Coordinates of C-alpha atoms in Angstrom, one line a residue:
X11 CA 5.3 21.4 -14.4
X12 CA 1.8 22.0 -13.3
X13 CA -0.9 24.5 -14.5
X14 CA -3.0 26.9 -12.4
X15 CA -6.0 28.4 -14.1
X16 CA -7.2 31.9 -13.1
X17 CA -10.5 33.4 -14.1
X18 CA -11.3 37.0 -13.2
X19 CA -15.1 37.3 -12.6
X20 CA -15.5 41.0 -11.9
X21 CA -14.0 44.4 -12.6
X22 CA -13.6 46.3 -15.9
X23 CA -14.3 44.7 -19.3
X24 CA -10.8 45.5 -20.4
X25 CA -8.0 43.1 -19.6
X26 CA -6.1 43.6 -16.3
X27 CA -2.5 42.7 -15.6
X28 CA -1.6 41.2 -12.2
X29 CA 1.9 40.7 -10.8
X30 CA 2.6 37.1 -9.6
X31 CA 4.5 36.6 -6.4
X32 CA 5.3 33.9 -3.8
X33 CA 5.2 33.7 0.0
X34 CA 7.1 31.0 1.8
X35 CA 9.1 30.0 -1.3
X36 CA 12.5 30.6 0.2
X37 CA 13.9 27.3 -1.1
X38 CA 12.9 28.2 -4.7
X39 CA 10.8 25.1 -5.2
X40 CA 8.1 26.9 -7.2
X41 CA 8.6 29.4 -10.1
X42 CA 6.1 31.1 -12.4
X43 CA 5.9 34.1 -14.8
X44 CA 6.2 37.5 -13.2
X45 CA 2.7 38.6 -14.3
X46 CA -0.5 37.4 -15.9
X47 CA -3.1 39.3 -17.9
X48 CA -6.7 38.4 -17.2
X49 CA -9.6 39.3 -19.5
X50 CA -13.0 39.3 -17.9
X51 CA -14.7 35.9 -17.5
X52 CA -12.1 34.2 -19.6
X53 CA -9.9 31.5 -18.0
X54 CA -6.1 31.9 -18.4
X55 CA -3.5 29.1 -17.7
X56 CA -0.4 29.9 -15.8
X57 CA 2.5 27.4 -15.9
X58 CA 4.2 26.7 -12.6
X59 CA 7.6 24.9 -12.6
X60 CA 8.3 22.7 -9.6
X61 CA 11.9 21.8 -8.7
X62 CA 12.4 20.8 -5.1
X63 CA 16.0 20.5 -4.0
X64 CA 15.3 18.2 -1.1
X65 CA 12.8 15.4 -0.2
X66 CA 9.7 16.1 1.8
X67 CA 6.8 18.5 1.8
X68 CA 7.2 21.9 0.1
X69 CA 4.5 24.5 0.3
X70 CA 4.2 28.2 -0.7
X71 CA 1.5 30.8 -1.4
X72 CA 1.1 32.2 -4.9
X73 CA -0.3 35.8 -4.9
X74 CA -2.0 37.9 -7.5
X75 CA -1.6 41.7 -6.9
X76 CA -2.9 44.6 -9.0
X77 CA -0.9 47.8 -8.7
X78 CA -3.9 50.1 -9.0
X79 CA -5.8 48.5 -6.0
X80 CA -4.9 48.3 -2.3
X81 CA -4.2 44.9 -0.7
X82 CA -3.9 41.6 -2.4
X83 CA -6.5 40.4 -5.0
X84 CA -6.0 36.7 -4.7
X85 CA -3.9 34.1 -2.9
X86 CA -3.8 30.3 -3.0
X87 CA -1.6 27.5 -1.8
X88 CA 0.8 25.3 -3.8
X89 CA 2.0 22.1 -2.1
X90 CA 4.1 19.2 -3.4
X91 CA 5.5 16.1 -1.8
X92 CA 8.9 15.1 -3.0
X93 CA 9.4 11.5 -2.2
X94 CA 12.5 9.3 -2.0
X95 CA 12.5 7.1 -5.0
X96 CA 13.0 3.3 -4.5
X97 CA 15.0 2.8 -7.7
X98 CA 17.4 0.2 -9.2
X99 CA 20.4 2.5 -8.8
X100 CA 20.0 2.2 -5.0
X101 CA 19.1 -1.5 -5.0
X102 CA 15.5 -0.3 -4.3
X103 CA 16.5 0.7 -0.8
X104 CA 16.7 4.1 1.0
X105 CA 18.5 4.6 4.3
X106 CA 17.7 7.8 6.3
X107 CA 19.2 8.9 9.6
X108 CA 16.8 11.4 11.2
X109 CA 16.0 13.1 14.4
X110 CA 12.5 13.2 15.9
X111 CA 11.7 16.3 18.0
X112 CA 10.6 15.6 21.6
X113 CA 7.6 15.7 21.7
X114 CA 7.0 15.7 17.9
X115 CA 6.5 13.9 14.7
X116 CA 8.6 13.4 11.5
X117 CA 7.3 12.4 8.1
X118 CA 9.2 10.5 5.4
X119 CA 7.8 9.8 1.9
X120 CA 8.7 7.1 -0.6
X121 CA 7.7 6.4 -4.2
X122 CA 6.9 2.7 -4.5
X123 CA 7.1 1.4 -8.1
X124 CA 4.5 -0.9 -9.7
X125 CA 4.8 -4.7 -9.2
X126 CA 6.3 -4.7 -5.7
X127 CA 5.5 -7.9 -3.7
X128 CA 6.3 -6.4 -0.3
X129 CA 7.5 -3.3 1.4
X130 CA 10.0 -3.7 4.2
X131 CA 10.5 -0.9 6.8
X132 CA 13.2 -1.2 9.4
X133 CA 13.3 1.3 12.3
X134 CA 16.3 1.4 14.6
X135 CA 16.6 3.5 17.7
X136 CA 19.0 3.7 20.7
X137 CA 17.8 4.8 24.1
X138 CA 14.3 6.0 23.3
X139 CA 11.6 4.4 21.1
X140 CA 9.6 5.9 18.3
X141 CA 6.0 4.9 17.4
X142 CA 5.6 4.1 13.7
X143 CA 2.7 4.5 11.3
X144 CA 2.8 3.5 7.6
X145 CA 0.3 5.3 5.4
X146 CA -1.0 4.3 1.9
X147 CA -1.0 6.8 -1.0
X148 CA -4.7 7.4 -0.1
X149 CA -3.7 8.3 3.5
X150 CA -5.1 5.1 5.1
X151 CA -3.0 3.5 7.8
X152 CA -1.7 0.1 7.1
X153 CA -1.9 -2.7 9.7
X154 CA 1.6 -4.3 9.8
X155 CA 1.3 -6.6 12.8
X156 CA 3.9 -4.6 14.7
X157 CA 3.3 -1.9 17.3
X158 CA 2.0 1.1 15.5
X159 CA 1.2 4.8 15.7
X160 CA -0.6 5.7 18.9
X161 CA 0.2 2.3 20.5
X162 CA 3.2 1.1 22.5
X163 CA 6.6 1.9 21.1
X164 CA 8.3 -1.0 19.3
X165 CA 11.6 -2.6 20.3
X166 CA 14.9 -0.9 19.5
X167 CA 15.1 -2.6 16.2
X168 CA 11.7 -3.3 14.6
X169 CA 10.7 -4.5 11.1
X170 CA 7.4 -3.7 9.5
X171 CA 6.1 -5.6 6.4
X172 CA 3.4 -4.5 3.9
X173 CA 2.2 -7.1 1.4
X174 CA 1.3 -6.2 -2.2
X175 CA 1.7 -2.4 -1.8
X176 CA 0.0 -0.3 -4.4
X177 CA 2.2 1.9 -6.5
X178 CA 2.5 5.5 -5.5
X179 CA 3.8 7.7 -2.7
X180 CA 3.8 6.1 0.8
X181 CA 4.4 7.8 4.1
X182 CA 6.3 6.6 7.1
X183 CA 5.3 8.6 10.1
X184 CA 7.4 8.6 13.3
X185 CA 6.7 10.2 16.6
X186 CA 8.1 10.5 20.1
X187 CA 5.5 11.7 22.5
X188 CA 6.4 9.7 25.6
X189 CA 7.2 12.9 27.4
X190 CA 3.4 13.7 27.4
X191 CA 2.8 10.5 29.4
X192 CA 5.9 10.0 31.5
X193 CA 7.9 12.6 33.3
X194 CA 11.6 12.4 32.7
X195 CA 13.2 13.3 36.1
X196 CA 16.7 13.1 34.8
X197 CA 16.0 15.5 31.9
X198 CA 14.3 17.9 34.3
X199 CA 17.6 18.3 36.2
X200 CA 19.4 19.4 33.1
X201 CA 19.4 23.1 32.1
X202 CA 19.3 22.6 28.4
X203 CA 16.8 21.8 25.6
X204 CA 15.4 18.3 25.4
X205 CA 17.5 16.4 22.8
X206 CA 15.7 14.9 19.8
X207 CA 15.4 11.1 19.3
X208 CA 17.8 9.8 16.7
X209 CA 16.3 7.1 14.4
X210 CA 17.6 5.2 11.4
X211 CA 14.9 4.2 8.9
X212 CA 15.5 1.8 6.1
X213 CA 12.8 1.2 3.4
X214 CA 13.2 -1.6 0.8
X215 CA 11.0 -2.7 -2.0
X216 CA 11.0 -6.4 -2.5
X217 CA 9.6 -8.5 -5.4
X218 CA 9.6 -12.1 -6.5
X219 CA 8.3 -13.7 -9.7
X220 CA 7.6 -17.3 -10.2
X221 CA 6.7 -19.6 -13.2
X222 CA 6.2 -23.3 -13.3
X223 CA 5.0 -26.2 -15.4
X224 CA 1.3 -26.5 -15.7
X225 CA -0.4 -28.6 -13.0
X226 CA -2.3 -31.6 -14.4
X227 CA -5.8 -32.1 -13.3
X228 CA -6.1 -34.4 -10.3
X229 CA -2.5 -33.6 -9.1
X230 CA -0.9 -37.0 -10.0
X231 CA 2.2 -36.2 -7.8
X232 CA 4.6 -35.8 -10.7
X233 CA 7.4 -33.3 -9.9
X234 CA 6.9 -29.8 -11.1
X235 CA 9.7 -27.5 -12.2
X236 CA 9.5 -24.1 -10.7
X237 CA 11.5 -21.0 -11.8
X238 CA 11.8 -18.0 -9.5
X239 CA 13.5 -14.6 -9.7
X240 CA 14.2 -11.6 -7.4
X241 CA 12.8 -8.5 -9.2
X242 CA 13.5 -5.6 -6.7
X243 CA 15.6 -5.3 -3.6
X244 CA 17.7 -8.0 -1.8
X245 CA 15.4 -10.8 -0.5
X246 CA 16.8 -12.0 2.8
X247 CA 16.6 -15.7 3.6
X248 CA 14.2 -16.3 0.8
X249 CA 12.7 -19.6 -0.2
X250 CA 9.7 -21.0 -1.9
X251 CA 7.7 -23.0 0.8
X252 CA 5.0 -25.6 0.5
X253 CA 1.4 -24.9 1.4
X254 CA -1.7 -27.0 2.0
X255 CA -3.7 -27.5 -1.2
X256 CA -6.1 -24.6 -1.9
X257 CA -9.7 -24.9 -2.9
X258 CA -10.6 -21.9 -5.1
X259 CA -13.9 -20.2 -5.9
X260 CA -13.4 -18.2 -9.2
X261 CA -16.1 -15.9 -10.6
X262 CA -16.4 -13.4 -13.4
X263 CA -19.1 -10.9 -13.5
X264 CA -20.2 -7.3 -14.0
X265 CA -21.0 -4.8 -11.3
X266 CA -23.1 -1.7 -11.7
X267 CA -21.9 1.6 -10.2
X268 CA -22.4 1.7 -6.4
X269 CA -23.4 -1.9 -6.4
X270 CA -22.0 -4.8 -4.3
X271 CA -21.6 -8.5 -4.8
X272 CA -21.4 -10.8 -1.7
X273 CA -19.6 -14.1 -1.8
X274 CA -20.0 -16.8 0.9
X275 CA -16.9 -18.7 2.0
X276 CA -17.0 -21.9 4.1
X277 CA -13.8 -22.2 6.1
X278 CA -13.3 -25.8 7.5
X279 CA -11.4 -26.5 10.7
X280 CA -7.6 -26.7 10.2
X281 CA -7.5 -24.0 7.5
X282 CA -4.1 -22.2 7.6
X283 CA -4.7 -19.4 5.1
X284 CA -7.6 -17.6 3.4
X285 CA -7.0 -15.3 0.5
X286 CA -9.4 -13.2 -1.5
X287 CA -8.6 -11.2 -4.7
X288 CA -10.6 -9.0 -7.1
X289 CA -9.3 -7.3 -10.2
X290 CA -10.9 -5.3 -13.1
X291 CA -11.1 -7.7 -16.1
X292 CA -10.0 -7.1 -19.6
X293 CA -7.2 -4.7 -18.8
X294 CA -9.7 -1.9 -18.2
X295 CA -9.7 0.7 -15.5
X296 CA -12.0 1.0 -12.6
X297 CA -12.1 1.3 -8.8
X298 CA -13.3 -1.8 -7.0
X299 CA -12.9 -2.4 -3.2
X300 CA -12.8 -5.7 -1.3
X301 CA -14.1 -6.3 2.2
X302 CA -13.8 -9.6 4.1
X303 CA -16.0 -10.4 7.1
X304 CA -15.7 -13.0 9.8
X305 CA -19.2 -14.4 10.4
X306 CA -18.2 -17.3 12.6
X307 CA -20.0 -15.7 15.6
X308 CA -23.5 -14.4 16.1
X309 CA -22.8 -11.3 14.1
X310 CA -20.4 -10.7 11.2
X311 CA -17.3 -8.7 12.0
X312 CA -15.1 -6.7 9.7
X313 CA -11.8 -8.7 9.4
X314 CA -9.7 -7.1 6.6
X315 CA -10.2 -4.8 3.6
X316 CA -8.3 -3.5 0.6
X317 CA -9.5 -0.5 -1.3
X318 CA -6.8 1.2 -3.3
X319 CA -7.8 3.4 -6.2
X320 CA -5.6 1.4 -8.6
X321 CA -4.4 -2.2 -8.9
X322 CA -5.7 -5.5 -7.7
X323 CA -7.4 -5.7 -4.3
X324 CA -5.9 -8.5 -2.2
X325 CA -6.8 -9.7 1.4
X326 CA -4.8 -12.4 3.2
X327 CA -5.8 -13.9 6.5
X328 CA -3.7 -16.4 8.4
X329 CA -5.3 -19.1 10.5
X330 CA -8.9 -18.0 10.0
X331 CA -11.5 -19.2 12.4
X332 CA -13.6 -22.2 11.2
X333 CA -17.1 -21.3 10.0
X334 CA -18.8 -18.9 7.7
X335 CA -17.0 -15.9 6.1
X336 CA -18.1 -13.4 3.6
X337 CA -16.3 -11.3 1.0
X338 CA -17.9 -8.2 -0.5
X339 CA -16.8 -6.6 -3.8
X340 CA -17.9 -3.0 -3.9
X341 CA -18.1 -0.7 -7.0
X342 CA -16.9 2.7 -5.8
X343 CA -18.8 4.5 -8.5
X344 CA -15.8 5.3 -10.7
X345 CA -16.3 5.1 -13.6
X346 CA -20.0 5.7 -13.7
X347 CA -20.6 2.5 -15.6
X348 CA -20.6 -1.2 -15.1
X349 CA -17.2 -2.8 -14.4
X350 CA -16.3 -6.4 -15.5
X351 CA -14.4 -8.1 -12.7
X352 CA -12.6 -11.3 -11.8
X353 CA -13.0 -12.5 -8.2
X354 CA -11.2 -15.4 -6.5
X355 CA -11.1 -16.7 -2.9
X356 CA -8.9 -19.6 -1.8
X357 CA -9.1 -21.7 1.3
X358 CA -5.9 -23.5 2.1
X359 CA -6.4 -26.7 4.2
X360 CA -4.3 -29.9 4.6
X361 CA -7.5 -31.9 4.1
X362 CA -7.5 -30.8 0.4
X363 CA -3.9 -32.1 -0.2
X364 CA -0.5 -30.5 -0.1
X365 CA 2.2 -28.9 -2.2
X366 CA 5.8 -29.8 -1.2
X367 CA 8.8 -27.7 -2.3
X368 CA 12.5 -28.5 -2.1
X369 CA 13.8 -24.9 -2.1
X370 CA 16.3 -23.8 0.6
X371 CA 16.5 -20.2 2.1
X372 CA 19.2 -18.0 0.8
X373 CA 19.9 -14.3 0.1
X374 CA 18.6 -13.4 -3.4
X375 CA 19.9 -10.1 -4.9
X376 CA 17.9 -8.2 -7.5
X377 CA 18.0 -10.1 -10.8
X378 CA 18.9 -13.4 -9.2
X379 CA 17.1 -16.4 -10.8
X380 CA 16.9 -19.8 -9.3
X381 CA 15.0 -23.1 -9.8
X382 CA 13.4 -25.6 -7.5
X383 CA 11.0 -28.5 -7.7
X384 CA 7.5 -28.9 -6.3
X385 CA 5.2 -31.9 -5.9
X386 CA 1.5 -31.4 -5.6
X387 CA -0.9 -33.9 -4.2
X388 CA -4.7 -33.4 -4.3
X389 CA -7.4 -34.9 -2.1
X390 CA -11.1 -34.3 -2.4
X391 CA -12.3 -30.7 -2.7
X392 CA -15.6 -29.0 -1.6
X393 CA -18.2 -29.0 -4.3
X394 CA -18.0 -26.0 -6.7
X395 CA -14.4 -25.3 -6.0
X396 CA -11.3 -26.0 -8.1
X397 CA -7.8 -26.9 -7.0
X398 CA -5.3 -24.2 -6.3
X399 CA -1.7 -25.6 -6.0
X400 CA 0.0 -22.7 -4.3
X401 CA 3.6 -22.0 -3.4
X402 CA 4.4 -19.4 -0.7
X403 CA 7.3 -17.0 -1.1
X404 CA 8.8 -16.5 2.3
X405 CA 11.6 -14.2 3.6
X406 CA 13.3 -14.4 7.0
X407 CA 15.8 -11.7 8.0
X408 CA 18.5 -12.6 10.5
X409 CA 17.1 -12.6 14.0
X410 CA 13.6 -11.9 12.7
X411 CA 10.5 -13.8 12.1
X412 CA 9.6 -15.3 8.8
X413 CA 7.2 -13.3 6.6
X414 CA 5.1 -14.6 3.7
X415 CA 5.4 -12.0 1.0
X416 CA 3.1 -13.7 -1.4
X417 CA 1.4 -16.8 -2.7
X418 CA 1.8 -17.9 -6.3
X419 CA -0.2 -20.5 -8.2
X420 CA 1.5 -23.3 -10.1
X421 CA 0.3 -23.5 -13.6
X422 CA -3.2 -22.2 -14.7
X423 CA -6.1 -23.3 -12.6
X424 CA -9.7 -23.5 -13.7
X425 CA -10.8 -20.1 -15.1
X426 CA -13.4 -17.9 -13.4
X427 CA -16.9 -19.0 -14.2
X428 CA -19.5 -16.5 -15.4
X429 CA -22.1 -15.4 -12.9
X430 CA -25.6 -16.4 -13.8
X431 CA -28.8 -15.6 -12.1
X432 CA -27.2 -13.5 -9.3
X433 CA -28.0 -9.8 -9.0
X434 CA -25.7 -7.3 -7.5
X435 CA -26.5 -6.6 -3.8
X436 CA -26.4 -3.2 -2.2

């Protein structure tokens, strides 16, 4: 149920009764009382019941009509998106066989639960190819590393990965507009409508949790027991993998509304992975955004960003160029008060040591728990940074490339240090 509030701002001082009607509501998604009585300059709430029978976008116009006056007095739109739910009863997977009009576009919507480590989108076609775009709940397009919307169509069977997806309704947008670029001579000889493009779309929510023994300072090399579990859909070819030792910068601070804090990151040669994370501290709410810039050339260039309205902001960059990098934490202005935050960036480099893991890849169904052993060895770290013994969680579907769905830290590292003497930068 939702509520629409109507306020009559002119007309007689006595109350007026308007009939309520709908346009474009043939599927019966929306329903409301047959009439509403509106006093002058007094808001009145009207309950609207929403019950879509199918997934997708449902839209209709609600109309207020007064019998004693010609025409329609007021009209406004009601729209709702009914998403496919990635739930436990379907193994957190939804399979759809659809047809894309030629030329045209099709939209699919999925509700992603909280705590998902990665979102997997498999798109399978036959003769023709469809371009794919994956949209966040705030409508920003995600960079997946595969051919995307507006670019070259992917192969017949393409897999797209999204790391650390924020909870909410995501959109998978597919289109076939190749006819606008290439003339189909064979189809032109046929006296019939252009057939649509059949596509099979499979979306799976994946999750993995890990816990391990605390890592002793100095990383003596003693074996570490690691426990892992699959928390959502089936994890294909999953294993915990070793990573170079990480050197972490951890900071706690407060950020005023619309203020920014800039962090410098020195990336040495041979670095295999760079991660940056920011979260609102103390279990409070607030909207922080994270931007990472590559400053290894004459001018800094935007490399990656994360700016969801909720949840942690996480940026991961593989094989970053050696040199200067910068991370910027931005207070969006919501709420209009200072936000306490915890920031961390980690540089993974073999020169700092290594974490070895004995795990072997296997298919892990939801709820599966398994154990493995890790061994951490630490070398010297840059001044001002603490050790981050990280383990990667990697999946590898049959015939596909491996994908790192997340990095987990063994034990508890050095806590974020309070900022001192540093003012927020704009």
